[in-house]
CSV table of C-alpha atoms and ligand atoms in Angstrom, one decimal:
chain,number,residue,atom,x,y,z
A,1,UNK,CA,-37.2,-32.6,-3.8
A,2,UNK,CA,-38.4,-29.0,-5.1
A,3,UNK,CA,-37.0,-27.6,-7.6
A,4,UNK,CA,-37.4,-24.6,-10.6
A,5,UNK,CA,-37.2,-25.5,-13.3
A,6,UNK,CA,-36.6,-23.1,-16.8
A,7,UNK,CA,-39.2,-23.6,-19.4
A,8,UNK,CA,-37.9,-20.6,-21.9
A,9,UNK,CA,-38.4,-17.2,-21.8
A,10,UNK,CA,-41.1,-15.9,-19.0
A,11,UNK,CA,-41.8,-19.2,-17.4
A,12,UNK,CA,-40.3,-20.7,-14.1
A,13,UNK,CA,-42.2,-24.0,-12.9
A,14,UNK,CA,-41.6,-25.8,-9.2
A,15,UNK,CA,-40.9,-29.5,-10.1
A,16,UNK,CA,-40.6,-32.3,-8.2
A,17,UNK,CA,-36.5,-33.6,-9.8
A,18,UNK,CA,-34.2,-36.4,-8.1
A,19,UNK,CA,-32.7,-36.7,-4.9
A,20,UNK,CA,-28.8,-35.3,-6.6
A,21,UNK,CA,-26.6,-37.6,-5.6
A,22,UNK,CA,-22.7,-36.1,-5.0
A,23,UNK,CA,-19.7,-37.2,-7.0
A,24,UNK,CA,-16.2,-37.6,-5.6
A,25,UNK,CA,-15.0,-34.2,-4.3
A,26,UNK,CA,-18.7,-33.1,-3.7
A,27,UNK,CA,-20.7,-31.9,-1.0
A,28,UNK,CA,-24.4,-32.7,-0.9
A,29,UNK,CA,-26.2,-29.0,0.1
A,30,UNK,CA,-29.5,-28.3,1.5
A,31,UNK,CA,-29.7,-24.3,-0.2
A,32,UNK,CA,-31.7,-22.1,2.2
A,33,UNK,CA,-31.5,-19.2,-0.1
A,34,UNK,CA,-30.5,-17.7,-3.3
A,35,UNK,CA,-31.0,-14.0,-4.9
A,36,UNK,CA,-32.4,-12.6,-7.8
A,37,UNK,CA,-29.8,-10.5,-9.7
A,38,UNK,CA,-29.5,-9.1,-13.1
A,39,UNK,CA,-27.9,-11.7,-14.5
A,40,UNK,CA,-31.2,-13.8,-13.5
A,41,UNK,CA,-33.3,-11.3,-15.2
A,42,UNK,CA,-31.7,-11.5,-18.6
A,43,UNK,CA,-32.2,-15.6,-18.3
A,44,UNK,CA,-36.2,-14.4,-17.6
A,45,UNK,CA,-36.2,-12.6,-20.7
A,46,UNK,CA,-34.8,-15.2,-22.5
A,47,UNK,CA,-31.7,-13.2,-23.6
A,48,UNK,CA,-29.2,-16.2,-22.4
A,49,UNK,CA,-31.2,-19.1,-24.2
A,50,UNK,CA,-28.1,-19.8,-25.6
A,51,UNK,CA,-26.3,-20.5,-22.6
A,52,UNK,CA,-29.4,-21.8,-20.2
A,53,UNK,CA,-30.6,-24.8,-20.9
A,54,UNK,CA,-34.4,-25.7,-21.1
A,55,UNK,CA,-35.4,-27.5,-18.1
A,56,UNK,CA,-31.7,-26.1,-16.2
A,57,UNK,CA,-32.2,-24.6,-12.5
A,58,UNK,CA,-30.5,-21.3,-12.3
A,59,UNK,CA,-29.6,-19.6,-9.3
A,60,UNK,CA,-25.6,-18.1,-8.5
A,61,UNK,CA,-26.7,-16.3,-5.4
A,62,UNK,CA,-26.6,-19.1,-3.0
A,63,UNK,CA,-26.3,-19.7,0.7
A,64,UNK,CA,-26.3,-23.3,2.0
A,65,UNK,CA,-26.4,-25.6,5.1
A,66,UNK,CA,-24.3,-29.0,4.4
A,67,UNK,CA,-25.7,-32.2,4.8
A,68,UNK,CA,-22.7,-34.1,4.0
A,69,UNK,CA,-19.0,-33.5,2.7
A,70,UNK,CA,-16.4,-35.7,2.0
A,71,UNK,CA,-13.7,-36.9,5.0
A,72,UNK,CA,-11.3,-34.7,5.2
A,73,UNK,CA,-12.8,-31.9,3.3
A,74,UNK,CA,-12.9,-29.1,6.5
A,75,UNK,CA,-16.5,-29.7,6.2
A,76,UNK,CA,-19.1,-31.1,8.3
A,77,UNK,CA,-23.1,-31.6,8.4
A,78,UNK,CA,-24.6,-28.4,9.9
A,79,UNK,CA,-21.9,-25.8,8.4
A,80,UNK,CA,-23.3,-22.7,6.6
A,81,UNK,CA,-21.6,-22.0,3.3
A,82,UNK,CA,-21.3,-20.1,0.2
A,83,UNK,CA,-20.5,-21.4,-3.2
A,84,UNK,CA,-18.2,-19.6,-5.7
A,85,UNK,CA,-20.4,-20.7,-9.0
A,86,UNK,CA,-17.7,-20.7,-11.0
A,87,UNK,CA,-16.4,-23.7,-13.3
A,88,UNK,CA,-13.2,-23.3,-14.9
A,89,UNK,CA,-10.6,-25.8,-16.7
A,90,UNK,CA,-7.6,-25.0,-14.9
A,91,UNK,CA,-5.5,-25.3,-18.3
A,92,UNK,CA,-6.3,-22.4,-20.7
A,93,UNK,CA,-4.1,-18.9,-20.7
A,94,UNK,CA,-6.4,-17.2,-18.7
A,95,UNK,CA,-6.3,-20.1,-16.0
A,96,UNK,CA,-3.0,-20.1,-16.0
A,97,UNK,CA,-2.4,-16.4,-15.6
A,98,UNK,CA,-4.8,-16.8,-12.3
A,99,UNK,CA,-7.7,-15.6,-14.2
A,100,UNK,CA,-9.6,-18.6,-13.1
A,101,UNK,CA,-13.0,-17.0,-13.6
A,102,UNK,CA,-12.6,-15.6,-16.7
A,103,UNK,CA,-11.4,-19.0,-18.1
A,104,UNK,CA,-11.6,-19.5,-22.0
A,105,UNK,CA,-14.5,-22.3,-20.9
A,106,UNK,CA,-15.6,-20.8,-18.5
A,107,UNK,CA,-18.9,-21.9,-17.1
A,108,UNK,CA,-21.5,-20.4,-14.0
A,109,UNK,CA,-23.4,-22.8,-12.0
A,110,UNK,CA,-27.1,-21.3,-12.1
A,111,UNK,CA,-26.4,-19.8,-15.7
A,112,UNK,CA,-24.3,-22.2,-17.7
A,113,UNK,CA,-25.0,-25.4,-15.1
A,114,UNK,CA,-26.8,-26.5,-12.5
A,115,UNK,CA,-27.5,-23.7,-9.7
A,116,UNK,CA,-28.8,-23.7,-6.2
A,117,UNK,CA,-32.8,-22.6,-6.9
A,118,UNK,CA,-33.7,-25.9,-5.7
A,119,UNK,CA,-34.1,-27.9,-2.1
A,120,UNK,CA,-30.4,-29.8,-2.6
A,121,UNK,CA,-27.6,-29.1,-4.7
A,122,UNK,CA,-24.2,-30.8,-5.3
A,123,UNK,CA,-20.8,-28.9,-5.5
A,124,UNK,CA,-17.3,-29.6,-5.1
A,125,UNK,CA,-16.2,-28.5,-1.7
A,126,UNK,CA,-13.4,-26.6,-3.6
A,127,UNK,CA,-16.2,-24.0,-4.3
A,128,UNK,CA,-17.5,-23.9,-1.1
A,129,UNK,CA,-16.4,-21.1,1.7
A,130,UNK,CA,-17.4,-20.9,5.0
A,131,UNK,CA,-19.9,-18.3,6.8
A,132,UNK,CA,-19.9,-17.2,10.5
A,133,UNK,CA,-22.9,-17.5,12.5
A,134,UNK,CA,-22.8,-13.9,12.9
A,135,UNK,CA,-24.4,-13.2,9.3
A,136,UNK,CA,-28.5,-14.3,9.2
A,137,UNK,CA,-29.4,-16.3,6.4
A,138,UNK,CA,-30.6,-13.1,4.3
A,139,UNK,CA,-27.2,-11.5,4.9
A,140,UNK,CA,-25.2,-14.9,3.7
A,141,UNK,CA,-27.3,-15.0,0.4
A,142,UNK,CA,-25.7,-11.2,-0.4
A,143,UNK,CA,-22.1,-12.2,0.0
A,144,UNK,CA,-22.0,-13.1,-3.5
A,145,UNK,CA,-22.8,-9.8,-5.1
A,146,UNK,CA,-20.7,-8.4,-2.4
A,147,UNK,CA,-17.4,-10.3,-3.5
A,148,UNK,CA,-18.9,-8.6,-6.9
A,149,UNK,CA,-18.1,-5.3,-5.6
A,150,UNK,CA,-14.6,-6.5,-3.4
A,151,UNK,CA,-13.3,-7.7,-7.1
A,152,UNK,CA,-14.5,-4.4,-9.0
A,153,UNK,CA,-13.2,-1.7,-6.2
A,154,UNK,CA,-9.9,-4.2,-5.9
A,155,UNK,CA,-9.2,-4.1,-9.6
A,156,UNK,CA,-8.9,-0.6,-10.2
A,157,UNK,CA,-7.3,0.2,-7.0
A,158,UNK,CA,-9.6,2.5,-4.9
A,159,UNK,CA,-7.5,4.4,-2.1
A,160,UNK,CA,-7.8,6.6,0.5
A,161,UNK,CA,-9.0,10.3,-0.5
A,162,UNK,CA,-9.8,9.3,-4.1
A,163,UNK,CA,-12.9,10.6,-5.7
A,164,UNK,CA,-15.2,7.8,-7.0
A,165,UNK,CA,-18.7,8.0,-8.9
A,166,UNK,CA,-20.7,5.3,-8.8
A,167,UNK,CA,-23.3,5.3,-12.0
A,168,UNK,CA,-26.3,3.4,-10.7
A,169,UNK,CA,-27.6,2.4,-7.2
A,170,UNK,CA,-28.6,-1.0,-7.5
A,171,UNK,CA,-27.8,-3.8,-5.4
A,172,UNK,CA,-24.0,-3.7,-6.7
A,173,UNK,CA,-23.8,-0.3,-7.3
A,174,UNK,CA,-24.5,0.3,-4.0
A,175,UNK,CA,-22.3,-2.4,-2.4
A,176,UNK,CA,-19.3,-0.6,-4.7
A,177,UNK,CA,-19.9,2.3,-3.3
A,178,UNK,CA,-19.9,0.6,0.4
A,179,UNK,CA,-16.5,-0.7,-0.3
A,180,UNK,CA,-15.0,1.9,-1.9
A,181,UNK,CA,-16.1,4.1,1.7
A,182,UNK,CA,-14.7,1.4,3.1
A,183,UNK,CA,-11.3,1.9,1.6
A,184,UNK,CA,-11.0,5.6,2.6
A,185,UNK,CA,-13.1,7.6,-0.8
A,186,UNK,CA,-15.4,9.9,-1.5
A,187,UNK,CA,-18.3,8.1,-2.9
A,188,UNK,CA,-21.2,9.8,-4.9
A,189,UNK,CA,-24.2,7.3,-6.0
A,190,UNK,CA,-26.0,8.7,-9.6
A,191,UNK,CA,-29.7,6.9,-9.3
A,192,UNK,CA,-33.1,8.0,-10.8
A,193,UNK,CA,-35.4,5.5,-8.5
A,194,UNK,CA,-36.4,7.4,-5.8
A,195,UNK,CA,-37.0,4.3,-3.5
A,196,UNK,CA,-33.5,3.9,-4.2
A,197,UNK,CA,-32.4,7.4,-3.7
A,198,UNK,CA,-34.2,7.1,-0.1
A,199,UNK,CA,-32.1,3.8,1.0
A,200,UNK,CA,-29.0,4.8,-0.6
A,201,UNK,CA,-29.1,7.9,1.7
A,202,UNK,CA,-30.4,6.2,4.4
A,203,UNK,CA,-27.0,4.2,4.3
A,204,UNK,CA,-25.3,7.7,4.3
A,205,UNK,CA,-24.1,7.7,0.7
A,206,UNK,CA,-24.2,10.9,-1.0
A,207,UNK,CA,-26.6,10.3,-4.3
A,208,UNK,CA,-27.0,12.7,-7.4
A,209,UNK,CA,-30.8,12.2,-8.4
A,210,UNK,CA,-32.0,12.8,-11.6
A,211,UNK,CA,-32.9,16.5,-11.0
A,212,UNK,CA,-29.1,17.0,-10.6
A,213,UNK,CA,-27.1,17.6,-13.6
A,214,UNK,CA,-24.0,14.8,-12.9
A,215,UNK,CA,-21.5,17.0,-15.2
A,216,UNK,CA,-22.4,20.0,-12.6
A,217,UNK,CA,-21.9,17.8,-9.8
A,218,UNK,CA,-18.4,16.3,-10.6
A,219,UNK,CA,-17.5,20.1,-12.1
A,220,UNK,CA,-18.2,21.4,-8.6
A,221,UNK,CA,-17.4,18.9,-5.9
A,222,UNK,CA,-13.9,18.4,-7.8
A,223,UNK,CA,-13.0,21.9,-8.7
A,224,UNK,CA,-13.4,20.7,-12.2
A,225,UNK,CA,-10.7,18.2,-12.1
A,226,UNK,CA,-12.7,15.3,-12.4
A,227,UNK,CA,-13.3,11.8,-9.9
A,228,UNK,CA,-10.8,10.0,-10.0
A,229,UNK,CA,-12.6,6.8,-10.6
A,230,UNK,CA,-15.7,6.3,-12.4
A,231,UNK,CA,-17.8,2.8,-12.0
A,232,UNK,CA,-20.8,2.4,-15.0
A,233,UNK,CA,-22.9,0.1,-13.1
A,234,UNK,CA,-26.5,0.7,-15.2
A,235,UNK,CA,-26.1,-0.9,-18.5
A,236,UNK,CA,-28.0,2.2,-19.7
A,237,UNK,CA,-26.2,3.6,-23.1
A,238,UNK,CA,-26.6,7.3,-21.4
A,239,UNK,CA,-24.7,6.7,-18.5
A,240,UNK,CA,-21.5,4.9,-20.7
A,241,UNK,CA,-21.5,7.8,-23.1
A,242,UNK,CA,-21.0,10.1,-20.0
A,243,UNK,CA,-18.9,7.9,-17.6
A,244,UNK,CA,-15.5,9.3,-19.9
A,245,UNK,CA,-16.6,12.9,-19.4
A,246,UNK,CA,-16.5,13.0,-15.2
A,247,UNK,CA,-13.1,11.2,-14.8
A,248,UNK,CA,-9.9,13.4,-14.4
A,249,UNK,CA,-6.5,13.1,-16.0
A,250,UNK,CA,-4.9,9.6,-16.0
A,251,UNK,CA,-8.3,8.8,-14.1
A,252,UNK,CA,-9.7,5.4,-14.2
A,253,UNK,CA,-13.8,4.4,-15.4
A,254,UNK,CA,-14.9,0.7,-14.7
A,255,UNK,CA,-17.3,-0.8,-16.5
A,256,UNK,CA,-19.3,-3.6,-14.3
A,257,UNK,CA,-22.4,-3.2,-16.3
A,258,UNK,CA,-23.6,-5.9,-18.6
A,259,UNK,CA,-23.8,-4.4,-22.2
A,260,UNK,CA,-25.0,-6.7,-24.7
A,261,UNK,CA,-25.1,-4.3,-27.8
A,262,UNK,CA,-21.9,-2.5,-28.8
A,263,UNK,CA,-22.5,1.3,-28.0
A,264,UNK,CA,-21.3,4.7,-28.3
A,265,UNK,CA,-18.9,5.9,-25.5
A,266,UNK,CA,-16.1,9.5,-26.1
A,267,UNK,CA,-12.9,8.2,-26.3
A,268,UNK,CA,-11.8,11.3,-27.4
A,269,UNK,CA,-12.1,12.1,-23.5
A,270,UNK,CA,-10.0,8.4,-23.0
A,271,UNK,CA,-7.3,10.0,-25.8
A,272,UNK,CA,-7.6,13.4,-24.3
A,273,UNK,CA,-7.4,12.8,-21.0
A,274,UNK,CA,-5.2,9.4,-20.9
A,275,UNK,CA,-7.7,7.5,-19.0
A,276,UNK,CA,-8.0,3.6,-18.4
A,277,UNK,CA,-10.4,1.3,-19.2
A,278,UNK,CA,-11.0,-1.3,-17.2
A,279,UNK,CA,-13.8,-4.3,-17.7
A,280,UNK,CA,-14.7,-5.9,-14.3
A,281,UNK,CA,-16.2,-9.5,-14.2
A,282,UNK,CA,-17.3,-12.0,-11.3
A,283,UNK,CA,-14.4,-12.2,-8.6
A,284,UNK,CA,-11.5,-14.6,-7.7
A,285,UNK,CA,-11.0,-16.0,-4.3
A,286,UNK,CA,-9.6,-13.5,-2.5
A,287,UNK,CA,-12.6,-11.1,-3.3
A,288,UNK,CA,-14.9,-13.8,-1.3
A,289,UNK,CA,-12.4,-13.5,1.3
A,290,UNK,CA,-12.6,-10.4,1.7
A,291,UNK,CA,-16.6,-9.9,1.4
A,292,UNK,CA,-17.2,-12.4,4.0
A,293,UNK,CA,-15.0,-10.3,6.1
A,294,UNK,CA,-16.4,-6.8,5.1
A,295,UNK,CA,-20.1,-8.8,6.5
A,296,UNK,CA,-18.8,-10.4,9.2
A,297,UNK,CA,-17.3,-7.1,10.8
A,298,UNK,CA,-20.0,-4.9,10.1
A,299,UNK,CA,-18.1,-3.1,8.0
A,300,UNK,CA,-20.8,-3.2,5.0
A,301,UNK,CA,-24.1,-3.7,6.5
A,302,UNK,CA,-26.2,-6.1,4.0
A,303,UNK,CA,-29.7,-6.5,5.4
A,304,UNK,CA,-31.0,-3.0,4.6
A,305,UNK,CA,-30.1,-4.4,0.8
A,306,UNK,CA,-32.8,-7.1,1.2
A,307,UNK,CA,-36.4,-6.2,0.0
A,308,UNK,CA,-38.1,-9.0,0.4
A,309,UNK,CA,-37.8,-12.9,1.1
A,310,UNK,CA,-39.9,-15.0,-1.4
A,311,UNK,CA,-40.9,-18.7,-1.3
A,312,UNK,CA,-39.5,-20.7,-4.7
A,313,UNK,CA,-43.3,-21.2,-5.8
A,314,UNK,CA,-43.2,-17.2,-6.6
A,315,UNK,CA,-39.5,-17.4,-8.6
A,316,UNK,CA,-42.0,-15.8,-11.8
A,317,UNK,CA,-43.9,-12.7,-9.9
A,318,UNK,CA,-40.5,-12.2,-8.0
A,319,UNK,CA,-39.0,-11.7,-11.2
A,320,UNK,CA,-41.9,-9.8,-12.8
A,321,UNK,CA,-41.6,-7.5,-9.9
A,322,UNK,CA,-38.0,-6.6,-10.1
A,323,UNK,CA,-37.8,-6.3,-13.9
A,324,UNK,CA,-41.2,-3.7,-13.2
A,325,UNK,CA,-38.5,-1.4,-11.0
A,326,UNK,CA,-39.9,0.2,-8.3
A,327,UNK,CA,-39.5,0.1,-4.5
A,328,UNK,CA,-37.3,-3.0,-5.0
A,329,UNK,CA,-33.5,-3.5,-4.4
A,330,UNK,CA,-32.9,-7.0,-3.8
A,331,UNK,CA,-35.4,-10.0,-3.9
A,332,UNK,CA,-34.0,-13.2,-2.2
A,333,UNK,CA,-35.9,-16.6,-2.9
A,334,UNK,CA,-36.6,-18.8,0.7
A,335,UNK,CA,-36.1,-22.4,-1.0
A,336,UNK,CA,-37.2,-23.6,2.6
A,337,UNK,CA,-40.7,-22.1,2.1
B,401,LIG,ZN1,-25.6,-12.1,-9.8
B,402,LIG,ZN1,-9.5,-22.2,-18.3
């Protein structure tokens, strides 16, 4: 079978790799497709060398057909699934306080281990959730940075009526901002990429572009009290430094971004203000749940997030094209093709 194999920084190469054979408590997968996220461009970069391995297959983004499942699993040949790459021990304090997935050991199939950017995959069925035949294939592969955006809007409580800013329009930014509408907000989206701009609007979302000055914006559409929630989805230092300044007394900022350097951010505003800080990482359970049910109803539409579909022979230029920005939001891999 196909496979893509990691040879270090900048280079992806199809190889032909063994049949995987599952273990007890497995499924056997046939993966159909897998996106390209953020995460995935770091590992291009090489900036997770120390957690990829050379010659590992990443991919976290998956949507599957199964081939086989153990008897008695709820699964059968022919299902359409999901898988919830996350490894955890089950004994450490953050397991046992239900933090499954930000376990002490924790470990992501497609970063840490294994992942789906190959023809067949094997995962426990404990991992696996089901998806209706309502969503397409393209739409399936976006439930996992959806559940992404269920967790972050669940954890810092977005309600009906609040005020939320979403600092960057990419593919999670703009699934946040989805859900948070979903919930009852007022959702503004701050982009710079005007191919961006042009689909976030298209999906009615109110954006501030960059020739709108986002302190203005928030002073103005809040009366100068200030959103009540704040999400830094960019990873850009200018945006953390500001996300303090727009959020209102006892407000709330999120951080979802990856930042790998220590930066500068005003906590005088978090002193002055007495705001909250909250980090917001990968999703439990429930936040699957309730993706596949936000796709399944309509309720936030995923195929207008999908670019383009690429065959796994072009894993390299699809990364090459959405680290070059651009008319891009999200780049799915075909591992059929
Ligand atoms: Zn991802
Ligand atoms: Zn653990």
């Amino acid at each position: 079978m196909r496979a893509s194999s990691y040879g270090g920084a900048g280079r992806f190469t199809t190889v032909d790799a063994p049949m995987p054979k599952p273990g007890a408590g497995e499924a056997l997968l046939r993966v159909r497709r897998v996106g390209i996220c953020g995460t995935d461009l770091h590992i291009f970069q090489g900036h997770l060398d120390h957690r990829v391995p050379k010659g590992g297959v990443i991919g976290h983004e998956t949507f599957a057909e199964v081939v086989g499942a153990p008897r008695g699993s709820g699964f059968d040949a022919g299902d359409r699934v999901v898988v919830d790459p996350v490894v955890s021990c089950g004994a450490c304090r953050a397991c046992r306080m239900g933090a499954t997935y930000l376990c002490q050991k924790l470990k992501v199939r497609g970063v840490d281990v294994t992942g789906g950017m190959q023809e067949y995959w094997t995962v426990p069925v404990t991992q696996m959730l089901r998806v209706p035949d309502t969503l397409n294939d393209d739409q399936a592969a976006v439930i996992e940075p959806l559940a992404v955006a269920t967790h972050d809007v669940d954890r810092v409580g977005v309600k009906r009526g609040d005020r939320v800013l979403v600092f960057g329009g990419g593919p999670i930014g703009a699934l946040i901002a989805m859900v948070a509408r979903g919930r009852g907000a007022e959702v503004a989206v701050v982009e710079i990429n005007p191919y961006r701009i042009g689909l976030l609007e298209e999906l009615r979302l109110t954006t501030v572009g960059p020739d709108i000055d986002v302190h203005k914006f928030v002073e103005t559409v809040t009366d100068g009290d200030g959103v009540d929630i704040a999400f830094e989805v960019t990873g850009n230092p200018a945006a953390a430094r500001m996300v303090t300044d727009v959020v209102r007394v006892w407000g709330t900022v999120s951080i979802v971004a990856i930042h790998a350097e220590p930066i500068p951010i005003n906590l005088y505003r978090m002193f002055e203000r007495e705001l909250t800080i909250h980090g917001a990482r990968l999703y439990a359970r429930r936040d699957w749940e309730e993706a596949i049910q936000l796709a399944a109803s309509g309720a936030v539409p995923l195929a207008p997030l999908v670019t383009r579909t690429i065959p796994l022979d072009a894993l390299r230029q699809g990364m090459e094209q959405a680290l070059a920005g651009g008319p891009v939001m999200k780049i799915l891999v075909d591992v059929t093709r």
